[in-house]
Short mmCIF file of C-alpha atoms in Angstrom, two decimals:
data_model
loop_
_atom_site.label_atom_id
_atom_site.label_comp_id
_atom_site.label_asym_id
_atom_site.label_seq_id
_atom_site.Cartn_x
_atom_site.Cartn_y
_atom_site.Cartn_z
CA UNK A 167 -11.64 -6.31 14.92
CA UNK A 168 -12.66 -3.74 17.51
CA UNK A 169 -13.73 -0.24 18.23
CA UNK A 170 -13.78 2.04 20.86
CA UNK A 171 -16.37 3.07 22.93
CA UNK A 172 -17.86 6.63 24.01
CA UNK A 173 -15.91 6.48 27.08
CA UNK A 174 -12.44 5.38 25.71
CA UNK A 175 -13.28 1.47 25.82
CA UNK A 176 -11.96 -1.24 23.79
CA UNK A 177 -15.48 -2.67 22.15
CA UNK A 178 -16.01 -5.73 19.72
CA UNK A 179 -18.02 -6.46 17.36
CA UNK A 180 -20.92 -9.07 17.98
CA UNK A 181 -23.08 -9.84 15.53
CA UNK A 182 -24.03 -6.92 14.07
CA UNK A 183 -23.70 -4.06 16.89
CA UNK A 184 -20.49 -3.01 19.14
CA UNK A 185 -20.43 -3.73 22.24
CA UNK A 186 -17.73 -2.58 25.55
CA UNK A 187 -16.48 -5.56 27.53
CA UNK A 188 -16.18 -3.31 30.67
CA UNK A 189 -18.82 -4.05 33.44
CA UNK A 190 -19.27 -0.71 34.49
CA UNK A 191 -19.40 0.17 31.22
CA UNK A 192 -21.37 -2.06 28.52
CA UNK A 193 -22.13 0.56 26.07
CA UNK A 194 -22.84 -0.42 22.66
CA UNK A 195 -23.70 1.16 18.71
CA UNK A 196 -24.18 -0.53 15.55
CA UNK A 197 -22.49 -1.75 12.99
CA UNK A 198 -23.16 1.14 10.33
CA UNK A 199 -22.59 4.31 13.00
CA UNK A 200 -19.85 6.72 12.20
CA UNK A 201 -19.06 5.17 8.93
CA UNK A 202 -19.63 5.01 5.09
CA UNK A 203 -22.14 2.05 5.91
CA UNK A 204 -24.49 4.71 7.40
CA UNK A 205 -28.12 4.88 5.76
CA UNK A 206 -27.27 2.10 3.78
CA UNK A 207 -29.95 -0.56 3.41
CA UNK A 208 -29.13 -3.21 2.18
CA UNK A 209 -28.03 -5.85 4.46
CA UNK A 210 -24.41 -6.03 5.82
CA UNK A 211 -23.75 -9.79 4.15
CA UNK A 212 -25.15 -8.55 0.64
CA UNK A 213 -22.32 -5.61 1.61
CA UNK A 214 -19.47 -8.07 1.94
CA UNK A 215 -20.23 -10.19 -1.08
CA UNK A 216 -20.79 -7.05 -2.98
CA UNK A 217 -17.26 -5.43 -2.41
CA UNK A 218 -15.75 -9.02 -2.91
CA UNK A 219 -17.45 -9.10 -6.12
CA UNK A 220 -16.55 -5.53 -7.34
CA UNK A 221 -13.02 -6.88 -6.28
CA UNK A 222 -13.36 -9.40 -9.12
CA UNK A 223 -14.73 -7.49 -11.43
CA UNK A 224 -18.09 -8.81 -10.94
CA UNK A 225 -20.84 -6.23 -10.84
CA UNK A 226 -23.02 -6.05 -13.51
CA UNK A 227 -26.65 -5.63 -13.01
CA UNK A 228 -27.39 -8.74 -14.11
CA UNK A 229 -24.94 -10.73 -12.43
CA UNK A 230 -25.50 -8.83 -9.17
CA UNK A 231 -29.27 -9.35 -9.10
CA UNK A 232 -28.84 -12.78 -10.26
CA UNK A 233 -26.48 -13.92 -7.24
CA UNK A 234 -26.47 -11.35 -4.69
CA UNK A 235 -30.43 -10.66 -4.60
CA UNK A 236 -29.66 -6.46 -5.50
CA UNK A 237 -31.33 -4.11 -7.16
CA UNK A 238 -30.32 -2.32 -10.24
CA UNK A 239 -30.43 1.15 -8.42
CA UNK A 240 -28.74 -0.26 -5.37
CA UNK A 241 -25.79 -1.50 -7.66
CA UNK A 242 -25.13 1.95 -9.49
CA UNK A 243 -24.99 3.27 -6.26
CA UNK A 244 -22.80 0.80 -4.69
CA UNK A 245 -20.44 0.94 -7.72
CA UNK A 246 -20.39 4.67 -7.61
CA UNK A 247 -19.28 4.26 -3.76
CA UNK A 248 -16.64 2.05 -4.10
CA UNK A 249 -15.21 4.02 -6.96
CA UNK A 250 -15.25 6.83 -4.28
CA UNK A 251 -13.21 4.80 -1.95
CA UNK A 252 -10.56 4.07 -4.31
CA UNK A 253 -10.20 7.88 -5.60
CA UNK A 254 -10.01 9.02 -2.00
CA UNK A 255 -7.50 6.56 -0.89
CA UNK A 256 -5.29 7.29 -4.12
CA UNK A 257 -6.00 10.89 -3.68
CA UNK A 258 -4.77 10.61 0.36
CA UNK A 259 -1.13 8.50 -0.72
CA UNK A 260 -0.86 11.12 -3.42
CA UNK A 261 2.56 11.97 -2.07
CA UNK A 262 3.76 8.22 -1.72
CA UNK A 263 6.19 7.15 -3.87
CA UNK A 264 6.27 3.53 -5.37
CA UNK A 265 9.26 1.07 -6.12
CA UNK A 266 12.91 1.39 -4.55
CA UNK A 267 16.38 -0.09 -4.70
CA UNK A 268 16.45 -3.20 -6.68
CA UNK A 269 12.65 -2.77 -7.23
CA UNK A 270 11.24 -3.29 -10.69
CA UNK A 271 8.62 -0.43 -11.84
CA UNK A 272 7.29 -0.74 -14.86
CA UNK A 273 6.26 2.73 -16.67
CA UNK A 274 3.98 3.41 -19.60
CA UNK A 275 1.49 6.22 -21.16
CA UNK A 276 -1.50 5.07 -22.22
CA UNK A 277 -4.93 6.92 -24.40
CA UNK A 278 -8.26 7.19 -23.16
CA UNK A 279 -11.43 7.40 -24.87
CA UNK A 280 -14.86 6.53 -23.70
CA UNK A 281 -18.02 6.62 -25.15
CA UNK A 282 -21.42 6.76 -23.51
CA UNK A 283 -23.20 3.39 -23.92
CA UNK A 284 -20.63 3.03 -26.69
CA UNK A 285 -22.87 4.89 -29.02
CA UNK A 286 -22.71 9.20 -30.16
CA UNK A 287 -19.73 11.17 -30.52
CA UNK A 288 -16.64 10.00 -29.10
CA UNK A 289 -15.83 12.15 -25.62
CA UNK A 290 -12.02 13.92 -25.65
CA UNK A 291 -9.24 12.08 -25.80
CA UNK A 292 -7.10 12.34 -22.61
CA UNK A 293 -3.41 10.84 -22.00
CA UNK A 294 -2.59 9.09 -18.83
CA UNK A 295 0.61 7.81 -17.41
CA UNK A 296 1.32 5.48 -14.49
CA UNK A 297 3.04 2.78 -13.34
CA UNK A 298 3.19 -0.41 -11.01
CA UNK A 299 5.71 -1.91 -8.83
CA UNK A 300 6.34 -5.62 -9.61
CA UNK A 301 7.21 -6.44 -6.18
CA UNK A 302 4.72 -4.52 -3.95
CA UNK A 303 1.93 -4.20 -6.71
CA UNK A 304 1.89 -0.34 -5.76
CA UNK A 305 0.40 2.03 -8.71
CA UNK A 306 0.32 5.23 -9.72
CA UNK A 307 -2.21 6.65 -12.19
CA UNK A 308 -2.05 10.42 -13.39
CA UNK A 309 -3.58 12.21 -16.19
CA UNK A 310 -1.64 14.22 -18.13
CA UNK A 311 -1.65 16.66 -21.09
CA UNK A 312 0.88 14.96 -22.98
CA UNK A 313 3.47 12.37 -23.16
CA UNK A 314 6.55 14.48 -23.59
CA UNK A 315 9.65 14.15 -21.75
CA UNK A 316 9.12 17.99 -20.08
CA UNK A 317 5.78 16.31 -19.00
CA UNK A 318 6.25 12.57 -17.97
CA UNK A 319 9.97 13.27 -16.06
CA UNK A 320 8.64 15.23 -12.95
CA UNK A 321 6.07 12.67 -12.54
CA UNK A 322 8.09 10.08 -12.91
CA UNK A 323 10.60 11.74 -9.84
CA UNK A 324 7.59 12.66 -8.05
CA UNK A 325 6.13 8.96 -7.75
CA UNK A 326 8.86 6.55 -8.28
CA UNK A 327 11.69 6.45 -5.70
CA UNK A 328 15.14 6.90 -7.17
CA UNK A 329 17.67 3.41 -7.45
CA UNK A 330 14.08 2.00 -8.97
CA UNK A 331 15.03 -0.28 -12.19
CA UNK A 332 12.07 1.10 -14.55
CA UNK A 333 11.13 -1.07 -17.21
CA UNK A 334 9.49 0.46 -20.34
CA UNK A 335 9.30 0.76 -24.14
CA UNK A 336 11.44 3.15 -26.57
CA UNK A 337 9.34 5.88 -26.33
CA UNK A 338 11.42 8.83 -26.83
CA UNK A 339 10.18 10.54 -23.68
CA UNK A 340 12.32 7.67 -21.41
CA UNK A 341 15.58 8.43 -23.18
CA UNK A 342 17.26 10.10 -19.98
CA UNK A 343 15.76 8.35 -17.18
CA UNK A 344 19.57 7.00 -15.80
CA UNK A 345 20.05 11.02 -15.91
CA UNK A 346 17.76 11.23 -12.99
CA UNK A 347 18.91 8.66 -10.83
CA UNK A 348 17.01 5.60 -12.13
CA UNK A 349 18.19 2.34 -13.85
CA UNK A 350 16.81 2.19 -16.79
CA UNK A 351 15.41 -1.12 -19.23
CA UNK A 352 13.94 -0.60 -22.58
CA UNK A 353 11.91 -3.14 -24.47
CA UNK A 354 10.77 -2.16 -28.54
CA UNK A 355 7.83 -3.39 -28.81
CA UNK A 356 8.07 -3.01 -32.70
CA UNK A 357 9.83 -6.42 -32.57
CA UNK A 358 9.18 -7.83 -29.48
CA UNK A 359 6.96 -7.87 -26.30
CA UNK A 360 9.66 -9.13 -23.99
CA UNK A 361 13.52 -8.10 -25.16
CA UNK A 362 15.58 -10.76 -26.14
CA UNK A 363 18.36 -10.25 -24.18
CA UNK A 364 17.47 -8.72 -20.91
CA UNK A 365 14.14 -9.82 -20.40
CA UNK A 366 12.46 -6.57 -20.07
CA UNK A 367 8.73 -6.24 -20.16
CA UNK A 368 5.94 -3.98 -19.59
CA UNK A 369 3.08 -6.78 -19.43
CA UNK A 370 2.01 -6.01 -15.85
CA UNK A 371 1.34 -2.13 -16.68
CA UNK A 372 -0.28 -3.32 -19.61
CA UNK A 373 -2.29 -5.41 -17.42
CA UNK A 374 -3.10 -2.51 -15.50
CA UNK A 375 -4.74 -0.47 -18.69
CA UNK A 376 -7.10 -3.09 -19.28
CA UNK A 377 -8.32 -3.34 -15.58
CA UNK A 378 -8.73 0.71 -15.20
CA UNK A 379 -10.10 1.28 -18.90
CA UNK A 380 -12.73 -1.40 -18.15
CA UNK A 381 -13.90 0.23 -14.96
CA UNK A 382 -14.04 3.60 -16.88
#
C-alpha cells in the first residue's frame, strides 16, 4: 500500500502515519488525512473490524458493542457511512454494463415496502429491478415505476451487455428479450424453482433481494 507525498514521493504506510522513503525528503501525514477516515474517532483497528463486520452483515448495536467495544451513536453513524460508500460507487459505474458473451445474468423485479421500526402505516410501495452476473457477481439495482415491458427493456439494454444468456421467470415483460440481442432462459416458477429441462434459475437474484431488503 502506498501514497504519495507533497512533493511527488512514493510514501508507505508505517504504523499509523505515511511516511517518504527519500532522504532529502522524509515528509510524512497520517493515516486519516485527505480521506473519508478524517475526524473520525474511533480507532483505526475498531475501523477495520467494523467494515469487515458490516461486510457480514454484522452490525447491530448490540453485537457491535458487545465485540467491537462501539458505541450505539458511533455505529448509526458508521452504518450510515458505509451505506454512502456503496451508493457512490454504484452511482460512479452507473454507465457499466454487467454480463457478456456466454455470461449468465440473471434478471428479476422485485417490491419494496418498509416500515419504520416495523410498526405505523406502511411507507409507499416502490418496484425495483436488477440483476447479477453469475460469473463476475456484478449487480445492478434500479428503481422503477413499474414492471412493464416499455419500462424494464431499456434498462435491461442499458445495463446488461448484449450476447448475455439472461435467466428469468415468465413474467410477461421478458417475452422479447432474444428481440434485442440477448439469449433468453425462462423458468415458471408456478411449478418449479429450477426448470426441468434446461436448468434455469433465478436463485442468485433472489439471493440478492434478501441481502438489499435486509439492509433497507
Amino acid at each position: 500500500m502506498t501514497n504519495t507525498c507533497d512533493n511527488g514521493h512514493e510514501m508507505f504506510l508505517k504504523g499509523s502515519r505515511w511516511r517518504c522513503q527519500r532522504r532529502d525528503c522524509r515528509k510524512e501525514k497520517g493515516i486519516r488525512v485527505n480521506n473519508w477516515l478524517n475526524g473520525s474517532r474511533l480507532p483505526i483497528n475498531s475501523i477495520v473490524y467494523f467494515i469487515y463486520s458490516w461486510a457480514h452483515e454484522l452490525t447491530s448495536v448490540t453485537y457491535c458493542k458487545r465485540e467491537l467495544g462501539i458505541g450505539k451513536n458511533a455505529v448509526v453513524d458508521w452504518n450510515n457511512y458505509l451505506r454512502e460508500v456503496c451508493v457512490w460507487r454504484m452511482e460512479s459505474n452507473n454507465n457499466n454494463q454487467v454480463g457478456g458473451p456466454n455470461l449468465i445474468v440473471e434478471i428479476d423485479e422485485s417490491l419494496f415496502v418498509r416500515r419504520k421500526n416495523n410498526a405505523g402505516r406502511i411507507l409507499p410501495q416502490q418496484w425495483v429491478f436488477g440483476g447479477i452476473c453469475r460469473e463476475t457477481k456484478e449487480c445492478f439495482i434500479v428503481s422503477v415505476p413499474n414492471r412493464s415491458e416499455i419500462t424494464l427493456i431499456p434498462i435491461i439494454n442499458r445495463y446488461i451487455r448484449h450476447g448475455s444468456i439472461i435467466f428469468s421467470d415468465s413474467w410477461k415483460a421478458y417475452a422479447n428479450l432474444q428481440q434485442h440481442g440477448f439469449q433468453h432462459n425462462q423458468v415458471n416458477h408456478k411449478y418449479n424453482f429450477v426448470d426441468p429441462n434446461s436448468g434455469t434459475h433465478t436463485q442468485n437474484v433472489e439471493r440478492m433481494w434478501g441481502s438489499a431488503k435486509w439492509g433497507n
